Amino acid sequence: MLAFAIFIATLVLVIWQPRGLGIGWSALAGAAVALAAGVVSFADLEIVWHIVWDATFTFVALIIISLILDEAGFFHWAALHVARWGGGRGRRLFPLVIVLGAAIAAVFANDGAALLLTPIVLAILLRLEFRPEAAFAFIIGTGFVADTTSLPLVISNLVNIVSANYFGIGFDRYAAVMVPVNFVALAATLLVLWVYYGRNVPETYKVDDLEPPRSAIRDHHVFRAAFPLLGVLLVAYFVTARFAVPIALVTGAAALILVAIAGRWFSGEQPVVSVPGVMRHAPWQIVLFSIGMYLVVYGLGNAGLTDLAAGLLVWLAGQGTFVATVGTGFAAAILASVMNNLPSTLVGALAIERADVAPITQELMVYANVIGNDLGPKFTPIGSLATLLWLHVLAGKGVRIGWGQYMKVGLVITPPVLLATLVGLWLWLPVISG
């Protein structure tokens, strides 16, 4: 009960953020109390650090890359192209925006998609003078797809990185399993969003009201470097995976190169992008949050939560691989929706490792845990940091979505996408595993 009370208090502080208290400081305070109370030990701290450091610094490096590209106009340029590809037809524009969100989530992580795409889409919708109900459909779509399609690559979500590192899954193996599954998630997302919001999407819009995409580019040096750098980075992930090179080192190297280009370190020119400003806005609080929150959750595991979860997984495994896959995914989703998906991922990983199940069932459970923690947070606003960030960005733009309004949507549109994705995993993994 003490471990549970510490967790609840920590989670309340993280969500509430009294007087602007950073989520990292709240999590560290919870970890300090857990250490002082003997819920966790300093030996546990070493274990947690080993689990989270690669994921945390990979995320920070990706956000730095994303923020620099955003300051250079890269994402605004892409969004304007998508708006023009819509050809003035709203029913073409809607799926194109969703696909753009999926692409950004795949490469720049779900938090990057929520942080970067949302204000750009809002600006374009204002320019096109969309009705409020039509704008709301696009807003929900961009927020929803940021999480539901954050499956394909290890770097697409902090959950993915933690899980891949914990179970020793290489970048190439992870992609081979989850890229096809992510297409299922994208198709299901498009279908569900269209059924729910299609009637609100306008028939036509004025393409002429949009400025040319090239006008969005602010830093041509960074823009020209973007595609080659991202291409080389993606190849490097696959190559270095064979040598067990931490993803954070690869991503950090790419971030450093982009920082050098943006900062004009070797040319002596005046920078267009403020690198110090980007570094100030990087999510350093996530580093503290990862260490603190995971340590608090590790205390829950020590108190028996892991054993309870492992018992549930063993029971699910006894019902066959289909029930094991779908059951694990939905259990992870429900836990993430009330606990937040980052600590929920650790609980699931610890339980899967402890559960005595067949190897193919365990692998299905590993990926189902990822899917549940990537998609499940859409049930509630507190399920993921990406959702909290998305709501914060919207509030900053004058668009406020209440918890009741959010959950009314999330509880309806999330389950079918989650189910379809888990079924896709259940069908695909045995095929690729031979």
Short mmCIF file of C-alpha atoms in Angstrom, two decimals:
data_model
loop_
_atom_site.label_atom_id
_atom_site.label_comp_id
_atom_site.label_asym_id
_atom_site.label_seq_id
_atom_site.Cartn_x
_atom_site.Cartn_y
_atom_site.Cartn_z
CA MET A 1 0.00 0.00 0.00
CA LEU A 2 2.90 2.36 0.67
CA ALA A 3 4.33 1.80 -2.81
CA PHE A 4 0.88 2.38 -4.32
CA ALA A 5 0.33 5.57 -2.29
CA ILE A 6 3.71 6.95 -3.42
CA PHE A 7 2.87 6.17 -7.04
CA ILE A 8 -0.56 7.85 -6.86
CA ALA A 9 0.89 10.95 -5.20
CA THR A 10 3.64 11.16 -7.81
CA LEU A 11 1.18 10.72 -10.69
CA VAL A 12 -1.10 13.43 -9.31
CA LEU A 13 1.83 15.87 -9.13
CA VAL A 14 2.92 14.96 -12.67
CA ILE A 15 -0.55 15.63 -14.07
CA TRP A 16 -1.45 18.61 -11.88
CA GLN A 17 1.93 20.38 -12.10
CA PRO A 18 1.19 22.83 -9.24
CA ARG A 19 2.73 26.26 -9.80
CA GLY A 20 4.35 25.01 -12.99
CA LEU A 21 6.33 22.27 -11.24
CA GLY A 22 8.10 20.25 -13.95
CA ILE A 23 7.11 16.62 -14.42
CA GLY A 24 10.73 15.63 -13.88
CA TRP A 25 10.94 17.22 -10.45
CA SER A 26 7.64 15.60 -9.43
CA ALA A 27 8.88 12.18 -10.51
CA LEU A 28 12.21 12.66 -8.77
CA ALA A 29 10.41 13.67 -5.57
CA GLY A 30 8.39 10.46 -5.74
CA ALA A 31 11.57 8.44 -6.32
CA ALA A 32 13.26 10.12 -3.36
CA VAL A 33 10.33 9.24 -1.09
CA ALA A 34 10.35 5.66 -2.40
CA LEU A 35 14.08 5.38 -1.64
CA ALA A 36 13.70 6.90 1.82
CA ALA A 37 10.78 4.60 2.64
CA GLY A 38 12.66 1.51 1.51
CA VAL A 39 10.20 0.75 -1.29
CA VAL A 40 13.16 0.69 -3.68
CA SER A 41 16.89 0.45 -3.10
CA PHE A 42 19.93 2.10 -4.68
CA ALA A 43 20.56 -1.21 -6.46
CA ASP A 44 17.14 -0.76 -8.10
CA LEU A 45 18.22 2.71 -9.21
CA GLU A 46 21.09 1.17 -11.19
CA ILE A 47 18.70 -1.31 -12.81
CA VAL A 48 16.23 1.42 -13.78
CA TRP A 49 18.98 3.63 -15.20
CA HIS A 50 20.14 0.72 -17.36
CA ILE A 51 16.57 0.32 -18.67
CA VAL A 52 15.75 3.96 -19.43
CA TRP A 53 18.92 5.85 -20.39
CA ASP A 54 19.03 4.86 -24.07
CA ALA A 55 15.34 5.52 -24.63
CA THR A 56 15.42 8.84 -22.80
CA PHE A 57 18.40 10.36 -24.59
CA THR A 58 17.21 9.03 -27.95
CA PHE A 59 13.96 10.86 -27.38
CA VAL A 60 15.75 14.09 -26.44
CA ALA A 61 17.95 13.88 -29.56
CA LEU A 62 14.94 13.26 -31.80
CA ILE A 63 13.10 16.25 -30.36
CA ILE A 64 16.16 18.46 -30.88
CA ILE A 65 16.26 17.35 -34.53
CA SER A 66 12.52 17.96 -34.81
CA LEU A 67 12.67 21.43 -33.26
CA ILE A 68 15.52 22.52 -35.54
CA LEU A 69 13.69 21.28 -38.63
CA ASP A 70 10.52 22.97 -37.43
CA GLU A 71 12.35 26.29 -36.93
CA ALA A 72 13.76 25.90 -40.43
CA GLY A 73 10.23 25.54 -41.85
CA PHE A 74 10.49 21.86 -42.83
CA PHE A 75 7.17 20.68 -41.39
CA HIS A 76 5.25 23.77 -42.49
CA TRP A 77 6.61 23.17 -46.00
CA ALA A 78 5.41 19.55 -45.89
CA ALA A 79 1.97 20.51 -44.58
CA LEU A 80 1.49 23.12 -47.31
CA HIS A 81 2.38 20.52 -49.93
CA VAL A 82 -0.19 18.15 -48.43
CA ALA A 83 -2.82 20.91 -48.44
CA ARG A 84 -2.14 21.51 -52.12
CA TRP A 85 -2.18 17.80 -52.93
CA GLY A 86 -5.70 17.81 -51.53
CA GLY A 87 -6.65 19.76 -54.64
CA GLY A 88 -9.37 21.73 -52.91
CA ARG A 89 -11.27 18.57 -51.93
CA GLY A 90 -11.78 18.19 -48.18
CA ARG A 91 -12.36 14.45 -48.38
CA ARG A 92 -8.95 14.04 -49.97
CA LEU A 93 -7.24 16.44 -47.59
CA PHE A 94 -8.42 14.65 -44.45
CA PRO A 95 -6.67 11.29 -45.12
CA LEU A 96 -3.60 13.11 -46.45
CA VAL A 97 -3.22 14.99 -43.16
CA ILE A 98 -3.62 11.72 -41.24
CA VAL A 99 -0.93 10.06 -43.40
CA LEU A 100 1.37 13.06 -42.87
CA GLY A 101 0.88 12.67 -39.11
CA ALA A 102 1.71 8.97 -39.37
CA ALA A 103 4.91 9.73 -41.29
CA ILE A 104 6.05 12.32 -38.76
CA ALA A 105 5.22 9.99 -35.85
CA ALA A 106 7.23 7.18 -37.45
CA VAL A 107 10.42 9.21 -37.84
CA PHE A 108 10.15 11.90 -35.15
CA ALA A 109 8.22 9.95 -32.50
CA ASN A 110 4.65 10.48 -31.33
CA ASP A 111 5.60 13.42 -29.13
CA GLY A 112 7.25 15.12 -32.09
CA ALA A 113 4.10 14.68 -34.18
CA ALA A 114 1.92 16.10 -31.41
CA LEU A 115 4.28 19.00 -30.77
CA LEU A 116 4.98 19.97 -34.39
CA LEU A 117 2.08 18.99 -36.60
CA THR A 118 -0.77 20.29 -34.43
CA PRO A 119 0.04 24.04 -34.55
CA ILE A 120 0.83 23.83 -38.27
CA VAL A 121 -2.47 22.12 -39.09
CA LEU A 122 -4.29 24.67 -36.92
CA ALA A 123 -2.67 27.53 -38.84
CA ILE A 124 -3.64 26.03 -42.19
CA LEU A 125 -7.22 25.39 -41.06
CA LEU A 126 -7.51 29.03 -39.98
CA ARG A 127 -6.14 30.13 -43.34
CA LEU A 128 -8.71 27.96 -45.11
CA GLU A 129 -11.52 29.24 -42.84
CA PHE A 130 -12.83 25.79 -41.93
CA ARG A 131 -15.96 25.58 -39.79
CA PRO A 132 -15.35 24.73 -36.09
CA GLU A 133 -16.72 21.19 -36.43
CA ALA A 134 -14.52 20.56 -39.47
CA ALA A 135 -11.46 21.98 -37.71
CA PHE A 136 -12.20 19.78 -34.69
CA ALA A 137 -12.21 16.68 -36.91
CA PHE A 138 -8.72 17.50 -38.21
CA ILE A 139 -7.45 18.40 -34.72
CA ILE A 140 -8.64 15.11 -33.21
CA GLY A 141 -7.25 13.25 -36.20
CA THR A 142 -3.75 14.68 -35.82
CA GLY A 143 -3.69 13.99 -32.09
CA PHE A 144 -5.03 10.48 -32.49
CA VAL A 145 -2.73 9.37 -35.29
CA ALA A 146 0.36 10.58 -33.41
CA ASP A 147 -0.04 7.65 -31.01
CA THR A 148 -1.85 5.01 -33.06
CA THR A 149 0.81 4.96 -35.77
CA SER A 150 3.85 5.29 -33.51
CA LEU A 151 4.57 1.58 -33.92
CA PRO A 152 6.76 0.99 -36.99
CA LEU A 153 10.28 1.79 -35.81
CA VAL A 154 12.05 1.51 -32.48
CA ILE A 155 12.47 5.30 -32.47
CA SER A 156 8.77 6.02 -33.09
CA ASN A 157 7.86 5.96 -29.40
CA LEU A 158 9.68 5.88 -26.07
CA VAL A 159 7.66 2.75 -25.33
CA ASN A 160 9.20 1.03 -28.34
CA ILE A 161 12.76 1.88 -27.33
CA VAL A 162 12.32 0.70 -23.74
CA SER A 163 10.72 -2.56 -24.87
CA ALA A 164 13.23 -3.28 -27.63
CA ASN A 165 16.17 -2.65 -25.31
CA TYR A 166 14.66 -4.66 -22.46
CA PHE A 167 14.11 -7.75 -24.59
CA GLY A 168 17.15 -7.31 -26.85
CA ILE A 169 15.17 -6.77 -30.06
CA GLY A 170 17.29 -5.39 -32.90
CA PHE A 171 16.19 -2.42 -34.99
CA ASP A 172 15.81 -4.61 -38.09
CA ARG A 173 13.81 -7.36 -36.36
CA TYR A 174 11.52 -4.82 -34.72
CA ALA A 175 10.85 -3.08 -38.05
CA ALA A 176 10.22 -6.38 -39.84
CA VAL A 177 7.49 -7.20 -37.33
CA MET A 178 5.95 -3.80 -36.71
CA VAL A 179 6.07 -1.94 -40.05
CA PRO A 180 3.36 -4.19 -41.56
CA VAL A 181 1.39 -4.06 -38.30
CA ASN A 182 1.61 -0.27 -38.38
CA PHE A 183 -0.05 -0.25 -41.82
CA VAL A 184 -2.95 -2.11 -40.23
CA ALA A 185 -3.06 0.52 -37.48
CA LEU A 186 -3.01 3.33 -40.06
CA ALA A 187 -5.78 1.76 -42.14
CA ALA A 188 -7.92 1.19 -39.05
CA THR A 189 -7.25 4.75 -37.86
CA LEU A 190 -8.30 6.21 -41.21
CA LEU A 191 -11.45 4.09 -41.30
CA VAL A 192 -12.52 4.84 -37.72
CA LEU A 193 -11.82 8.57 -38.01
CA TRP A 194 -13.69 8.75 -41.29
CA VAL A 195 -16.73 6.94 -39.90
CA TYR A 196 -16.72 9.20 -36.84
CA TYR A 197 -15.87 12.55 -38.48
CA GLY A 198 -16.34 12.17 -42.23
CA ARG A 199 -19.63 14.05 -42.23
CA ASN A 200 -17.90 17.11 -40.73
CA VAL A 201 -15.22 17.36 -43.41
CA PRO A 202 -16.02 20.09 -45.95
CA GLU A 203 -16.55 19.13 -49.58
CA THR A 204 -14.22 21.82 -50.91
CA TYR A 205 -11.71 24.45 -49.80
CA LYS A 206 -9.78 27.21 -51.57
CA VAL A 207 -6.27 26.12 -52.49
CA ASP A 208 -5.49 29.62 -53.75
CA ASP A 209 -5.67 30.91 -50.17
CA LEU A 210 -2.49 29.01 -49.33
CA GLU A 211 0.98 30.44 -49.79
CA PRO A 212 3.47 28.43 -51.90
CA PRO A 213 5.32 25.76 -49.87
CA ARG A 214 8.75 27.25 -50.62
CA SER A 215 7.74 30.40 -48.73
CA ALA A 216 7.71 28.36 -45.50
CA ILE A 217 11.43 27.58 -45.69
CA ARG A 218 13.36 29.82 -43.29
CA ASP A 219 16.77 28.11 -43.27
CA HIS A 220 17.75 26.71 -46.65
CA HIS A 221 20.95 25.11 -45.34
CA VAL A 222 19.06 23.06 -42.78
CA PHE A 223 16.30 22.28 -45.27
CA ARG A 224 18.72 20.95 -47.89
CA ALA A 225 20.43 18.82 -45.26
CA ALA A 226 17.19 17.37 -43.89
CA PHE A 227 16.43 14.56 -46.35
CA PRO A 228 20.03 13.28 -46.73
CA LEU A 229 20.56 13.39 -42.96
CA LEU A 230 17.32 11.54 -42.21
CA GLY A 231 18.10 8.97 -44.91
CA VAL A 232 21.57 8.30 -43.56
CA LEU A 233 20.21 8.18 -40.00
CA LEU A 234 17.64 5.53 -40.94
CA VAL A 235 20.28 3.39 -42.66
CA ALA A 236 22.60 3.83 -39.68
CA TYR A 237 19.95 2.45 -37.34
CA PHE A 238 19.82 -0.80 -39.29
CA VAL A 239 23.59 -1.07 -39.74
CA THR A 240 24.57 -0.29 -36.16
CA ALA A 241 21.89 -2.60 -34.72
CA ARG A 242 24.07 -5.57 -35.68
CA PHE A 243 26.86 -4.24 -33.48
CA ALA A 244 24.59 -3.40 -30.52
CA VAL A 245 25.37 0.32 -30.75
CA PRO A 246 22.96 2.24 -28.50
CA ILE A 247 20.31 4.10 -30.49
CA ALA A 248 20.95 7.21 -28.40
CA LEU A 249 24.52 7.46 -29.73
CA VAL A 250 23.38 7.20 -33.36
CA THR A 251 20.56 9.69 -32.91
CA GLY A 252 22.75 11.99 -30.83
CA ALA A 253 25.37 12.08 -33.60
CA ALA A 254 22.70 13.10 -36.13
CA ALA A 255 21.40 15.78 -33.76
CA LEU A 256 24.91 17.14 -33.28
CA ILE A 257 25.44 17.36 -37.06
CA LEU A 258 22.16 19.24 -37.50
CA VAL A 259 23.00 21.56 -34.62
CA ALA A 260 26.34 22.34 -36.32
CA ILE A 261 24.59 23.09 -39.63
CA ALA A 262 21.91 25.24 -38.01
CA GLY A 263 24.43 27.06 -35.84
CA ARG A 264 26.75 27.74 -38.82
CA TRP A 265 29.65 26.42 -36.75
CA PHE A 266 32.02 26.17 -39.71
CA SER A 267 30.82 28.89 -42.07
CA GLY A 268 30.87 31.97 -39.85
CA GLU A 269 27.45 33.03 -41.17
CA GLN A 270 24.70 34.40 -38.99
CA PRO A 271 22.40 31.55 -37.90
CA VAL A 272 18.74 31.67 -38.89
CA VAL A 273 17.67 29.07 -36.33
CA SER A 274 18.41 29.90 -32.69
CA VAL A 275 20.24 26.79 -31.49
CA PRO A 276 20.37 28.02 -27.87
CA GLY A 277 16.61 28.54 -28.03
CA VAL A 278 16.10 25.03 -29.37
CA MET A 279 18.29 23.57 -26.62
CA ARG A 280 16.33 25.47 -23.97
CA HIS A 281 13.07 24.03 -25.29
CA ALA A 282 14.39 20.47 -25.51
CA PRO A 283 12.53 18.15 -23.11
CA TRP A 284 15.22 17.82 -20.45
CA GLN A 285 12.50 17.20 -17.89
CA ILE A 286 11.90 13.86 -19.62
CA VAL A 287 15.33 12.70 -18.44
CA LEU A 288 14.36 13.32 -14.82
CA PHE A 289 10.86 11.97 -15.36
CA SER A 290 12.11 8.70 -16.84
CA ILE A 291 14.46 8.00 -13.95
CA GLY A 292 12.05 9.09 -11.23
CA MET A 293 8.81 7.61 -12.53
CA TYR A 294 10.32 4.31 -13.54
CA LEU A 295 11.90 3.99 -10.11
CA VAL A 296 8.53 4.64 -8.44
CA VAL A 297 6.91 2.01 -10.67
CA TYR A 298 9.75 -0.42 -9.98
CA GLY A 299 8.74 -0.08 -6.34
CA LEU A 300 5.22 -1.18 -7.31
CA GLY A 301 6.78 -4.21 -8.93
CA ASN A 302 8.72 -5.00 -5.77
CA ALA A 303 5.44 -4.73 -3.83
CA GLY A 304 3.80 -7.47 -5.90
CA LEU A 305 2.27 -5.79 -8.98
CA THR A 306 4.64 -7.64 -11.29
CA ASP A 307 3.65 -11.00 -9.83
CA LEU A 308 -0.05 -10.21 -10.24
CA ALA A 309 0.48 -9.13 -13.84
CA ALA A 310 2.60 -12.21 -14.59
CA GLY A 311 -0.17 -14.43 -13.20
CA LEU A 312 -2.67 -12.76 -15.52
CA LEU A 313 -0.38 -13.30 -18.51
CA VAL A 314 0.06 -16.99 -17.70
CA TRP A 315 -3.73 -17.38 -17.57
CA LEU A 316 -4.12 -15.57 -20.90
CA ALA A 317 -1.44 -17.78 -22.46
CA GLY A 318 -3.44 -20.83 -21.40
CA GLN A 319 -6.34 -19.66 -23.58
CA GLY A 320 -4.33 -19.76 -26.82
CA THR A 321 -2.18 -17.28 -28.72
CA PHE A 322 -5.10 -15.18 -29.99
CA VAL A 323 -6.45 -14.53 -26.49
CA ALA A 324 -2.90 -14.05 -25.19
CA THR A 325 -2.17 -11.41 -27.84
CA VAL A 326 -5.43 -9.48 -27.63
CA GLY A 327 -5.68 -9.86 -23.85
CA THR A 328 -2.13 -8.61 -23.26
CA GLY A 329 -2.68 -5.64 -25.55
CA PHE A 330 -5.93 -4.56 -23.93
CA ALA A 331 -4.59 -5.13 -20.41
CA ALA A 332 -1.59 -2.93 -21.24
CA ALA A 333 -3.89 -0.32 -22.78
CA ILE A 334 -6.14 -0.15 -19.72
CA LEU A 335 -3.15 0.06 -17.39
CA ALA A 336 -1.56 2.79 -19.52
CA SER A 337 -4.78 4.80 -19.59
CA VAL A 338 -4.81 5.10 -15.79
CA MET A 339 -1.08 4.91 -15.04
CA ASN A 340 0.51 6.62 -18.09
CA ASN A 341 2.11 4.46 -20.76
CA LEU A 342 5.75 4.94 -19.75
CA PRO A 343 5.49 3.30 -16.31
CA SER A 344 2.91 0.86 -17.68
CA THR A 345 5.43 -0.35 -20.25
CA LEU A 346 7.89 -1.29 -17.52
CA VAL A 347 5.21 -3.16 -15.55
CA GLY A 348 4.30 -5.12 -18.68
CA ALA A 349 7.93 -5.89 -19.56
CA LEU A 350 8.73 -7.13 -16.04
CA ALA A 351 5.61 -9.30 -16.02
CA ILE A 352 6.26 -10.79 -19.46
CA GLU A 353 9.82 -11.65 -18.48
CA ARG A 354 8.58 -13.36 -15.32
CA ALA A 355 5.65 -15.23 -16.91
CA ASP A 356 6.40 -18.86 -17.80
CA VAL A 357 4.94 -19.10 -21.32
CA ALA A 358 5.96 -20.58 -24.68
CA PRO A 359 8.55 -18.57 -26.69
CA ILE A 360 6.14 -17.63 -29.52
CA THR A 361 3.53 -16.56 -26.95
CA GLN A 362 6.10 -14.48 -25.10
CA GLU A 363 7.13 -12.71 -28.32
CA LEU A 364 3.49 -12.01 -29.17
CA MET A 365 3.05 -10.59 -25.67
CA VAL A 366 6.13 -8.38 -26.00
CA TYR A 367 4.79 -6.73 -29.15
CA ALA A 368 1.21 -6.69 -27.83
CA ASN A 369 2.50 -4.82 -24.77
CA VAL A 370 4.07 -2.26 -27.10
CA ILE A 371 0.85 -1.88 -29.10
CA GLY A 372 -1.27 -1.58 -25.96
CA ASN A 373 1.01 1.10 -24.53
CA ASP A 374 1.24 2.99 -27.84
CA LEU A 375 -2.50 2.97 -28.62
CA GLY A 376 -4.12 2.46 -25.23
CA PRO A 377 -3.23 5.91 -23.88
CA LYS A 378 -5.85 7.37 -26.23
CA PHE A 379 -8.55 6.17 -23.80
CA THR A 380 -7.78 9.03 -21.39
CA PRO A 381 -5.90 12.36 -21.49
CA ILE A 382 -3.33 11.14 -18.96
CA GLY A 383 -2.40 8.01 -20.91
CA SER A 384 0.67 9.44 -22.61
CA LEU A 385 2.93 12.46 -22.47
CA ALA A 386 2.18 13.01 -26.17
CA THR A 387 -1.53 13.50 -25.40
CA LEU A 388 -0.79 15.85 -22.50
CA LEU A 389 1.60 17.78 -24.76
CA TRP A 390 -1.01 17.88 -27.55
CA LEU A 391 -3.65 19.27 -25.19
CA HIS A 392 -1.14 21.85 -23.89
CA VAL A 393 -0.29 22.97 -27.44
CA LEU A 394 -4.00 23.29 -28.28
CA ALA A 395 -4.69 25.29 -25.12
CA GLY A 396 -1.85 27.63 -26.08
CA LYS A 397 -3.63 28.21 -29.40
CA GLY A 398 -6.96 28.91 -27.71
CA VAL A 399 -8.49 25.47 -28.37
CA ARG A 400 -9.52 23.75 -25.16
CA ILE A 401 -10.69 20.15 -25.05
CA GLY A 402 -12.11 19.05 -21.72
CA TRP A 403 -11.43 15.63 -20.22
CA GLY A 404 -15.05 14.58 -20.64
CA GLN A 405 -15.10 15.67 -24.26
CA TYR A 406 -11.80 13.90 -24.93
CA MET A 407 -12.81 10.61 -23.27
CA LYS A 408 -16.15 10.60 -25.08
CA VAL A 409 -14.17 10.39 -28.30
CA GLY A 410 -11.23 8.30 -27.09
CA LEU A 411 -13.32 5.52 -25.56
CA VAL A 412 -15.24 5.11 -28.82
CA ILE A 413 -12.57 5.32 -31.51
CA THR A 414 -9.63 3.64 -29.74
CA PRO A 415 -10.91 0.06 -29.12
CA PRO A 416 -11.56 -0.89 -32.78
CA VAL A 417 -8.15 0.41 -33.87
CA LEU A 418 -6.44 -1.39 -30.99
CA LEU A 419 -8.27 -4.65 -31.75
CA ALA A 420 -7.50 -4.51 -35.47
CA THR A 421 -3.82 -3.83 -34.79
CA LEU A 422 -3.50 -6.69 -32.30
CA VAL A 423 -5.20 -9.08 -34.72
CA GLY A 424 -2.75 -7.93 -37.39
CA LEU A 425 0.14 -8.74 -35.06
CA TRP A 426 -1.33 -12.17 -34.24
CA LEU A 427 -1.61 -12.99 -37.95
CA TRP A 428 1.76 -11.54 -39.02
CA LEU A 429 4.27 -12.58 -36.34
CA PRO A 430 3.95 -16.36 -36.91
CA VAL A 431 4.43 -15.77 -40.65
CA ILE A 432 7.67 -13.82 -40.27
CA SER A 433 8.93 -16.15 -37.55
CA GLY A 434 8.61 -19.12 -39.87
#
